[in-house]
Structures are given as structure tokens and as C-alpha cells.
Tab-separated table of C-alpha atoms (C1' of nucleotides) in Angstrom:
chain	number	residue	atom	x	y	z
F	1318	MET	CA	-6.920	-31.737	-65.802
F	1319	SER	CA	-9.480	-30.240	-68.128
F	1320	THR	CA	-7.064	-29.001	-70.759
F	1321	ASP	CA	-4.468	-30.672	-72.901
F	1322	LEU	CA	-1.773	-29.423	-75.203
F	1323	GLY	CA	-3.783	-29.884	-78.345
F	1324	GLU	CA	-6.669	-27.838	-77.038
F	1325	LEU	CA	-4.274	-25.101	-75.941
F	1326	MET	CA	-2.688	-24.982	-79.358
F	1327	ASN	CA	-6.126	-24.665	-80.908
F	1328	ARG	CA	-6.972	-21.747	-78.656
F	1329	CYS	CA	-3.690	-20.139	-79.692
F	1330	ARG	CA	-4.433	-20.663	-83.353
F	1331	GLY	CA	-7.818	-19.108	-82.781
F	1332	SER	CA	-6.102	-16.021	-81.431
F	1333	GLY	CA	-3.945	-15.745	-84.500
F	1334	LEU	CA	-0.740	-17.205	-83.050
F	1335	ARG	CA	1.310	-19.404	-85.278
F	1336	ARG	CA	1.967	-23.034	-84.592
F	1337	THR	CA	5.649	-22.915	-83.777
F	1338	LYS	CA	7.954	-25.255	-81.942
F	1339	ALA	CA	8.683	-22.647	-79.251
F	1340	LEU	CA	4.995	-22.105	-78.541
F	1341	GLU	CA	4.338	-25.804	-78.239
F	1342	VAL	CA	7.253	-26.414	-75.895
F	1343	LEU	CA	6.343	-23.414	-73.740
F	1344	LEU	CA	2.714	-24.462	-73.370
F	1345	GLY	CA	3.775	-28.009	-72.614
F	1346	THR	CA	6.081	-26.796	-69.863
F	1347	LEU	CA	3.433	-24.580	-68.271
F	1348	LEU	CA	0.885	-27.364	-68.493
F	1349	LYS	CA	3.164	-29.879	-66.842
F	1350	ALA	CA	4.196	-27.479	-64.085
F	1351	ASP	CA	0.586	-26.765	-63.135
F	1352	ARG	CA	1.617	-23.653	-61.182
F	1353	PRO	CA	2.928	-20.174	-61.926
F	1354	MET	CA	6.476	-19.917	-63.223
F	1355	THR	CA	8.904	-17.093	-63.768
F	1356	LEU	CA	10.583	-16.357	-67.056
F	1357	ALA	CA	13.916	-17.360	-65.525
F	1358	ARG	CA	12.496	-20.634	-64.262
F	1359	LEU	CA	10.984	-21.441	-67.636
F	1360	GLN	CA	14.236	-20.647	-69.310
F	1361	LYS	CA	16.077	-23.161	-67.134
F	1362	SER	CA	13.661	-25.931	-68.012
F	1363	ARG	CA	15.564	-28.556	-69.978
F	1364	THR	CA	13.361	-28.589	-73.044
F	1365	LEU	CA	12.865	-24.840	-73.292
F	1366	SER	CA	16.483	-23.803	-72.820
F	1367	SER	CA	17.609	-26.025	-75.654
F	1368	GLN	CA	14.778	-24.889	-77.895
F	1369	CYS	CA	14.539	-21.150	-77.647
F	1370	ASP	CA	15.872	-17.849	-76.457
F	1371	LYS	CA	14.845	-15.896	-73.380
F	1372	ALA	CA	13.422	-13.102	-75.513
F	1373	THR	CA	11.276	-15.587	-77.369
F	1374	ILE	CA	9.780	-16.967	-74.170
F	1375	TYR	CA	9.240	-13.416	-72.981
F	1376	ARG	CA	7.400	-12.389	-76.105
F	1377	LEU	CA	5.366	-15.569	-76.263
F	1378	LEU	CA	4.222	-15.135	-72.669
F	1379	HIS	CA	3.041	-11.630	-73.433
F	1380	ARG	CA	1.234	-12.686	-76.582
F	1381	LEU	CA	-0.396	-15.469	-74.601
F	1382	ALA	CA	-1.402	-13.034	-71.890
F	1383	ASP	CA	-2.962	-10.721	-74.486
F	1384	ALA	CA	-4.825	-13.682	-75.892
F	1385	GLY	CA	-6.141	-14.579	-72.445
F	1386	ILE	CA	-4.371	-17.924	-72.409
F	1387	VAL	CA	-1.943	-17.206	-69.620
F	1388	ARG	CA	-2.197	-14.823	-66.695
F	1389	ARG	CA	0.546	-12.681	-65.278
F	1390	LEU	CA	0.806	-12.804	-61.493
F	1391	GLY	CA	2.682	-10.850	-58.877
F	1392	LEU	CA	3.388	-13.312	-56.084
F	1393	HIS	CA	5.794	-11.130	-54.182
F	1394	GLU	CA	8.931	-11.942	-56.095
F	1395	ARG	CA	10.939	-9.535	-58.089
F	1396	ALA	CA	10.313	-11.599	-61.186
F	1397	ALA	CA	6.870	-11.871	-62.772
F	1398	TYR	CA	5.031	-15.186	-62.709
F	1399	PHE	CA	2.904	-16.648	-65.467
F	1400	ALA	CA	0.297	-19.388	-65.295
F	1401	LEU	CA	-2.079	-20.992	-67.741
F	1402	ILE	CA	-5.684	-19.922	-67.524
F	1403	ILE	CA	-7.836	-23.037	-67.437
F	1404	PRO	CA	-11.426	-22.254	-68.497
F	1405	ASP	CA	-13.924	-22.343	-65.627
F	1406	GLN	CA	-11.158	-22.892	-63.148
F	1407	HIS	CA	-9.947	-20.248	-60.768
F	1408	ARG	CA	-6.775	-20.822	-58.810
F	1409	ASP	CA	-5.478	-19.338	-55.592
F	1410	TYR	CA	-2.043	-20.114	-54.237
F	1411	LEU	CA	-0.242	-20.978	-51.036
F	1412	ILE	CA	3.330	-19.758	-50.933
F	1413	CYS	CA	6.092	-20.535	-48.469
F	1414	THR	CA	8.000	-17.397	-47.545
F	1415	GLY	CA	10.955	-19.577	-46.602
F	1416	CYS	CA	11.658	-21.791	-49.595
F	1417	GLY	CA	9.382	-20.122	-52.123
F	1418	THR	CA	7.333	-23.210	-52.888
F	1419	ILE	CA	4.071	-22.379	-54.628
F	1420	ASP	CA	1.099	-24.735	-54.412
F	1421	PRO	CA	-2.348	-24.342	-55.919
F	1422	ILE	CA	-5.120	-24.342	-53.307
F	1423	GLU	CA	-7.778	-26.987	-53.727
F	1424	ALA	CA	-10.533	-25.297	-51.743
F	1425	PRO	CA	-13.162	-23.334	-53.666
F	1426	CYS	CA	-12.418	-19.651	-53.813
F	1427	PRO	CA	-14.493	-17.721	-51.273
F	1428	VAL	CA	-14.469	-14.250	-52.775
F	1429	HIS	CA	-16.758	-14.436	-55.775
F	1430	HIS	CA	-19.586	-12.943	-53.821
F	1431	LEU	CA	-17.477	-9.978	-52.786
F	1432	GLU	CA	-16.377	-9.593	-56.373
F	1433	ASP	CA	-20.011	-9.241	-57.467
F	1434	GLU	CA	-20.627	-6.733	-54.715
F	1435	ILE	CA	-17.654	-4.636	-55.802
F	1436	ARG	CA	-18.787	-4.728	-59.404
F	1437	THR	CA	-22.185	-3.275	-58.577
F	1438	LYS	CA	-20.998	-0.814	-55.934
F	1439	THR	CA	-18.032	0.679	-57.774
F	1440	GLY	CA	-18.902	0.253	-61.425
F	1441	TYR	CA	-15.598	-1.440	-62.166
F	1442	GLN	CA	-15.700	-3.738	-65.189
F	1443	ASN	CA	-13.826	-6.896	-66.174
F	1444	LEU	CA	-13.221	-7.680	-62.548
F	1445	TYR	CA	-10.954	-10.488	-61.496
F	1446	HIS	CA	-8.931	-11.084	-58.424
F	1447	GLU	CA	-5.752	-12.538	-57.150
F	1448	LEU	CA	-5.549	-14.228	-53.776
F	1449	GLU	CA	-2.413	-15.616	-52.221
F	1450	PHE	CA	-1.667	-17.063	-48.836
F	1451	PHE	CA	1.827	-16.690	-47.459
F	1452	GLY	CA	3.337	-18.613	-44.575
F	1453	THR	CA	6.106	-20.893	-43.405
F	1454	CYS	CA	5.770	-24.453	-44.620
F	1455	PRO	CA	6.369	-27.372	-42.221
F	1456	LYS	CA	9.798	-28.087	-43.702
F	1457	CYS	CA	10.992	-24.508	-43.211
F	1458	ALA	CA	9.532	-24.112	-39.693
W	1476	MET	CA	-7.568	6.243	-38.368
W	1477	SER	CA	-6.426	4.180	-35.412
W	1478	THR	CA	-2.754	5.073	-35.630
W	1479	ASP	CA	-0.855	8.309	-35.532
W	1480	LEU	CA	2.720	9.261	-36.185
W	1481	GLY	CA	3.730	9.290	-32.540
W	1482	GLU	CA	2.460	5.799	-31.976
W	1483	LEU	CA	4.271	4.581	-35.078
W	1484	MET	CA	7.520	6.129	-33.925
W	1485	ASN	CA	7.105	4.392	-30.591
W	1486	ARG	CA	6.640	1.053	-32.277
W	1487	CYS	CA	9.777	1.728	-34.273
W	1488	ARG	CA	11.755	2.621	-31.167
W	1489	GLY	CA	10.493	-0.572	-29.598
W	1490	SER	CA	11.985	-2.487	-32.514
W	1491	GLY	CA	15.345	-0.825	-32.045
W	1492	LEU	CA	15.103	1.683	-34.868
W	1493	ARG	CA	16.581	5.107	-34.233
W	1494	ARG	CA	14.495	8.226	-34.188
W	1495	THR	CA	15.773	9.865	-37.343
W	1496	LYS	CA	14.349	12.585	-39.518
W	1497	ALA	CA	14.170	10.248	-42.501
W	1498	LEU	CA	12.158	7.678	-40.571
W	1499	GLU	CA	9.709	10.273	-39.348
W	1500	VAL	CA	9.139	11.762	-42.778
W	1501	LEU	CA	8.754	8.339	-44.371
W	1502	LEU	CA	6.185	7.175	-41.826
W	1503	GLY	CA	4.326	10.445	-42.161
W	1504	THR	CA	4.133	10.053	-45.907
W	1505	LEU	CA	2.886	6.465	-45.715
W	1506	LEU	CA	0.349	7.423	-43.085
W	1507	LYS	CA	-1.016	10.294	-45.131
W	1508	ALA	CA	-1.216	8.254	-48.309
W	1509	ASP	CA	-3.272	5.506	-46.653
W	1510	ARG	CA	-2.526	3.097	-49.461
W	1511	PRO	CA	0.433	1.138	-50.808
W	1512	MET	CA	3.205	3.126	-52.445
W	1513	THR	CA	6.243	2.232	-54.494
W	1514	LEU	CA	9.750	3.296	-53.643
W	1515	ALA	CA	9.799	5.519	-56.712
W	1516	ARG	CA	6.518	7.135	-55.737
W	1517	LEU	CA	7.727	7.797	-52.203
W	1518	GLN	CA	10.892	9.275	-53.535
W	1519	LYS	CA	8.948	11.760	-55.613
W	1520	SER	CA	6.971	12.947	-52.632
W	1521	ARG	CA	7.909	16.552	-51.926
W	1522	THR	CA	8.968	16.118	-48.324
W	1523	LEU	CA	10.848	12.883	-48.796
W	1524	SER	CA	12.818	13.847	-51.866
W	1525	SER	CA	14.210	16.903	-50.164
W	1526	GLN	CA	15.021	15.015	-46.993
W	1527	CYS	CA	16.672	11.787	-47.995
W	1528	ASP	CA	18.175	9.552	-50.580
W	1529	LYS	CA	16.506	6.707	-52.440
W	1530	ALA	CA	18.785	4.181	-50.777
W	1531	THR	CA	17.754	5.458	-47.378
W	1532	ILE	CA	14.071	5.030	-48.147
W	1533	TYR	CA	14.813	1.594	-49.523
W	1534	ARG	CA	16.657	0.504	-46.412
W	1535	LEU	CA	14.130	2.023	-44.066
W	1536	LEU	CA	11.277	0.241	-45.793
W	1537	HIS	CA	13.042	-3.055	-45.385
W	1538	ARG	CA	13.849	-2.465	-41.734
W	1539	LEU	CA	10.223	-1.502	-41.189
W	1540	ALA	CA	9.082	-4.656	-42.956
W	1541	ASP	CA	11.344	-6.757	-40.732
W	1542	ALA	CA	9.893	-4.996	-37.718
W	1543	GLY	CA	6.369	-5.777	-38.884
W	1544	ILE	CA	5.478	-2.109	-39.267
W	1545	VAL	CA	5.049	-2.058	-43.010
W	1546	ARG	CA	4.111	-4.802	-45.413
W	1547	ARG	CA	5.556	-5.435	-48.803
W	1548	LEU	CA	2.947	-6.103	-51.478
W	1549	GLY	CA	3.006	-7.304	-55.043
W	1550	LEU	CA	0.132	-5.531	-56.806
W	1551	HIS	CA	1.137	-6.548	-60.302
W	1552	GLU	CA	3.533	-3.753	-61.047
W	1553	ARG	CA	7.163	-4.178	-61.691
W	1554	ALA	CA	7.964	-2.084	-58.650
W	1555	ALA	CA	7.276	-3.309	-55.118
W	1556	TYR	CA	4.602	-1.620	-53.024
W	1557	PHE	CA	4.760	-0.892	-49.311
W	1558	ALA	CA	1.956	-0.099	-46.910
W	1559	LEU	CA	1.709	0.508	-43.191
W	1560	ILE	CA	0.351	-2.339	-41.115
W	1561	ILE	CA	-2.383	-0.971	-38.883
W	1562	PRO	CA	-2.973	-3.271	-35.898
W	1563	ASP	CA	-6.234	-5.221	-36.065
W	1564	GLN	CA	-6.929	-3.896	-39.515
W	1565	HIS	CA	-6.616	-5.976	-42.636
W	1566	ARG	CA	-6.765	-4.319	-46.015
W	1567	ASP	CA	-7.592	-5.619	-49.451
W	1568	TYR	CA	-7.314	-3.494	-52.563
W	1569	LEU	CA	-9.149	-2.619	-55.735
W	1570	ILE	CA	-6.864	-1.701	-58.595
W	1571	CYS	CA	-7.681	-0.202	-61.978
W	1572	THR	CA	-5.747	-1.938	-64.731
W	1573	GLY	CA	-6.152	1.173	-66.853
W	1574	CYS	CA	-4.920	4.082	-64.765
W	1575	GLY	CA	-3.350	2.157	-61.915
W	1576	THR	CA	-5.441	3.718	-59.174
W	1577	ILE	CA	-5.332	1.736	-55.947
W	1578	ASP	CA	-8.161	1.965	-53.426
W	1579	PRO	CA	-8.549	0.166	-50.140
W	1580	ILE	CA	-11.691	-1.967	-49.971
W	1581	GLU	CA	-14.072	-1.171	-47.155
W	1582	ALA	CA	-15.878	-4.512	-47.018
W	1583	PRO	CA	-14.763	-7.020	-44.422
W	1584	CYS	CA	-12.332	-9.561	-45.766
W	1585	PRO	CA	-14.053	-12.865	-46.532
W	1586	VAL	CA	-11.129	-15.278	-46.407
W	1587	HIS	CA	-10.220	-15.593	-42.750
W	1588	HIS	CA	-12.095	-18.835	-42.458
W	1589	LEU	CA	-10.224	-20.331	-45.378
W	1590	GLU	CA	-6.997	-19.131	-43.821
W	1591	ASP	CA	-7.755	-21.078	-40.659
W	1592	GLU	CA	-8.621	-24.125	-42.700
W	1593	ILE	CA	-5.329	-23.944	-44.565
W	1594	ARG	CA	-3.422	-23.565	-41.331
W	1595	THR	CA	-4.806	-26.768	-39.899
W	1596	LYS	CA	-4.763	-28.776	-43.127
W	1597	THR	CA	-1.274	-27.908	-44.325
W	1598	GLY	CA	0.634	-27.096	-41.161
W	1599	TYR	CA	1.802	-23.767	-42.532
W	1600	GLN	CA	2.610	-21.207	-39.843
W	1601	ASN	CA	2.486	-17.414	-39.690
W	1602	LEU	CA	-0.175	-17.390	-42.352
W	1603	TYR	CA	-1.351	-14.171	-43.903
W	1604	HIS	CA	-2.857	-13.392	-47.235
W	1605	GLU	CA	-2.991	-10.827	-49.932
W	1606	LEU	CA	-6.138	-10.201	-51.919
W	1607	GLU	CA	-6.448	-7.790	-54.804
W	1608	PHE	CA	-9.233	-7.086	-57.226
W	1609	PHE	CA	-8.350	-5.845	-60.677
W	1610	GLY	CA	-10.657	-4.222	-63.159
W	1611	THR	CA	-11.401	-1.204	-65.305
W	1612	CYS	CA	-12.610	1.795	-63.352
W	1613	PRO	CA	-15.589	3.854	-64.628
W	1614	LYS	CA	-13.302	6.650	-65.837
W	1615	CYS	CA	-11.171	4.301	-67.909
W	1616	ALA	CA	-14.077	2.305	-69.339
H	1079	DG	C1'	32.354	6.691	-27.718
H	1080	DT	C1'	30.032	3.219	-30.323
H	1081	DA	C1'	27.082	1.390	-33.431
H	1082	DA	C1'	23.327	2.392	-36.387
H	1083	DT	C1'	22.200	5.275	-40.232
H	1084	DT	C1'	22.915	8.020	-44.364
H	1085	DG	C1'	24.372	9.659	-49.085
H	1086	DC	C1'	26.544	8.802	-53.151
H	1087	DA	C1'	27.881	5.858	-56.609
H	1088	DA	C1'	28.494	1.485	-58.488
H	1089	DA	C1'	26.753	-3.185	-59.205
H	1090	DT	C1'	22.772	-6.468	-59.933
H	1091	DA	C1'	18.641	-8.420	-61.520
H	1092	DC	C1'	15.035	-8.762	-64.478
H	1093	DT	C1'	12.652	-6.834	-68.291
H	1094	DT	C1'	12.156	-4.859	-72.733
H	1095	DT	C1'	13.408	-3.547	-77.451
H	1096	DG	C1'	15.966	-3.285	-82.223
H	1097	DC	C1'	17.278	-5.506	-86.047
H	1098	DC	C1'	17.758	-8.863	-89.348
H	1099	DA	C1'	17.187	-13.794	-90.474
H	1100	DC	C1'	13.752	-17.408	-90.661
H	1101	DG	C1'	9.524	-20.227	-90.933
H	1102	DT	C1'	4.474	-20.541	-91.114
H	1103	DA	C1'	0.333	-19.746	-93.515
P	1105	DT	C1'	5.318	-14.170	-100.998
P	1106	DA	C1'	4.132	-11.722	-96.789
P	1107	DC	C1'	4.086	-11.222	-92.277
P	1108	DG	C1'	4.347	-13.102	-87.800
P	1109	DT	C1'	8.200	-15.145	-85.181
P	1110	DG	C1'	12.945	-16.211	-83.503
P	1111	DG	C1'	17.840	-15.316	-82.014
P	1112	DC	C1'	21.271	-12.307	-80.438
P	1113	DA	C1'	22.757	-8.370	-78.300
P	1114	DA	C1'	22.082	-3.962	-76.358
P	1115	DA	C1'	19.298	-0.744	-73.622
P	1116	DG	C1'	16.086	0.278	-69.915
P	1117	DT	C1'	14.120	0.183	-65.217
P	1118	DA	C1'	13.992	-1.018	-60.500
P	1119	DT	C1'	16.589	-3.035	-56.861
P	1120	DT	C1'	20.488	-3.850	-53.998
P	1121	DT	C1'	25.112	-3.165	-52.019
P	1122	DG	C1'	29.976	-0.950	-50.581
P	1123	DC	C1'	32.048	2.414	-48.188
P	1124	DA	C1'	33.209	6.565	-45.876
P	1125	DA	C1'	30.922	10.315	-43.397
P	1126	DT	C1'	27.438	11.377	-40.100
P	1127	DT	C1'	24.186	11.037	-36.280
P	1128	DA	C1'	21.447	8.997	-32.511
P	1129	DC	C1'	21.910	6.913	-28.241
DNA sequence: GTAATTGCAAATACTTTGCCACGTA
DNA sequence: TACGTGGCAAAGTATTTGCAATTAC
């Protein structure tokens, strides 16, 4: 784990966000989860639900996304997922289509080369990618 | 283009779907588009809007997904995207975060090896993946 | 004839915004 | 003090379902 709560708060301060209780609890929850979470899921988390409103979490997540501190992901659900961006660490995910479990993949991401190729061939800028594997986990099989 | 409308209809019949006007028009639209489309976008298509209701398109898309004829994709929008599955052809996409343009990527997909590795290491079955590149296209830059 | 399919309308689910009170800088 | 932030409630957008009429087989 190359990031802790204090460092995250500093990055937030650097982006002009204020040091509020809600922000701290939200970042702590995302950090502990170590995988993407939906707004609804975050809201149900013990600490967050007692500390702040759904709209607050929603707006914080979007501010954090603008600041480049969290990333918004699709992941095939109706609800949007959000995950912390850890500097110099790219994450892909393995998702069970049965129970919905989401696990980060340990293996190094194999598409950086293709990303470079696309950048030069198409002229797209600020490229990034999202890679997810879907399947049935052993428990659900 | 390795698939035509007749072949698609045959695959549908093979899965027990009935040969209806709505099905034919929907498949034709997806085939012509050659990229993922949202329900709303499909609905706006000239031919489809005059031929059938939103709920019909919705239900057809889901039956087609169950039959393995279309695939449901995330693609970062609030609305779900659907694309035809062409046998023996895997597609990844390049998406402009500015204007929302979606283009299929021509390059061969570089993650099949990792997919195999995940299969054996984790015991997940029916593995498939989704890979999207996001960036700013030259026009939007 | 029978069961799948369709259209219309109503119900959900999740997201997004308005407004005023509040807390941080 | 000033302005970003928070809570509550209402509005917006996309999805999903119920049911009676219709159509394919």
C-alpha cells in the first residue's frame, strides 16, 4: 500500500478541497476497501452512513474525480463505481458475473504498448484504459 | 464483414427467438452501425422508431444477450451499450471523452494470454474481457 | 390453438440539482 | 467574513415490469 490517508488528504488540500469530516471518512472507506465501490455501497458503509448524506458522497466523489484522486469506472452495473487512483499503480479487475465480486488483478497490465501505439497512430491525447475480466467464480460455478 | 442479416436471423431462430419484424430491424441497425449503441440511440434510429416501442427494443436486446448474439458493454456512460457478437472476432474500443465518439480498434487484442493465466490461477470459468481506451480525439483537443 | 411477443403506461433505480444552513480557511 | 461544503428534498434520466392485445409457429 503506497498511499495512506494523510497523503490523500494532502493531495486533496492541494487541489483546493477543504479538510472536512465527510471527505476524511470517504477517503478512509475507499482506501480500506481497496477496490471500486458504488455510491450506494459507500452509503451503506457503517461510518459513512452515520456521518453524511448521499448527496454529499456524490458530490465529493465528483470533486475527487475532477481532482484526479478517484476514477469513475463502468464495470457493467447500472450504478457507477469509483476507486482511488494510486500514483504509479494501474489496476485491472476480475469480476464474477454471478455474485458480483470484484477483485483487483495482481498481474502487470499488458496493454501499455498498445496504448502507445494508439496514441501515435490516432493522435488521441490523455489516453488511459480500462480493462476488466468477467467470468464465473469457483463459488458460483 | 463476416456476418450478414440472414445468418444472424438464423442464429436467432436457433436460439428459439421468433422471426419478427422488430427483431429483423434491430439486428439490421446493429449490423449497419458496427459499433456499440445505447437503447436510446437505437430508438432514435429512423427505421426502429417507426417500427417498434422502446420496451420492445429493450426486451429484444436482453433476449439477444442471453442467446449470446449481442453483448452488453459498460463504456462509461450512464446508459448501457449493446453490440453484436461476431464469431471469432473480438473487439476493443477507443472512446473520445470529449465528443463520445466510439471506434473499434483494429489492432489485435493483447490480453488473451493474461486471460488464460487468470483462468488457470483463479478457477474462474467462462472468462471474457472488456477493454476500452479513453482519450481526447484530435478534433476535441 | 398456444405461447411468445408487442405496445402502452406505470413503477423502479440511480443520479443530479436547488436551496439554505453550516463550517473551514 | 467569504466561500466552499453539507443536509434534505425534489427533479431528472434510464431502466424495468404488468397486462391486455397481437402475432409467429
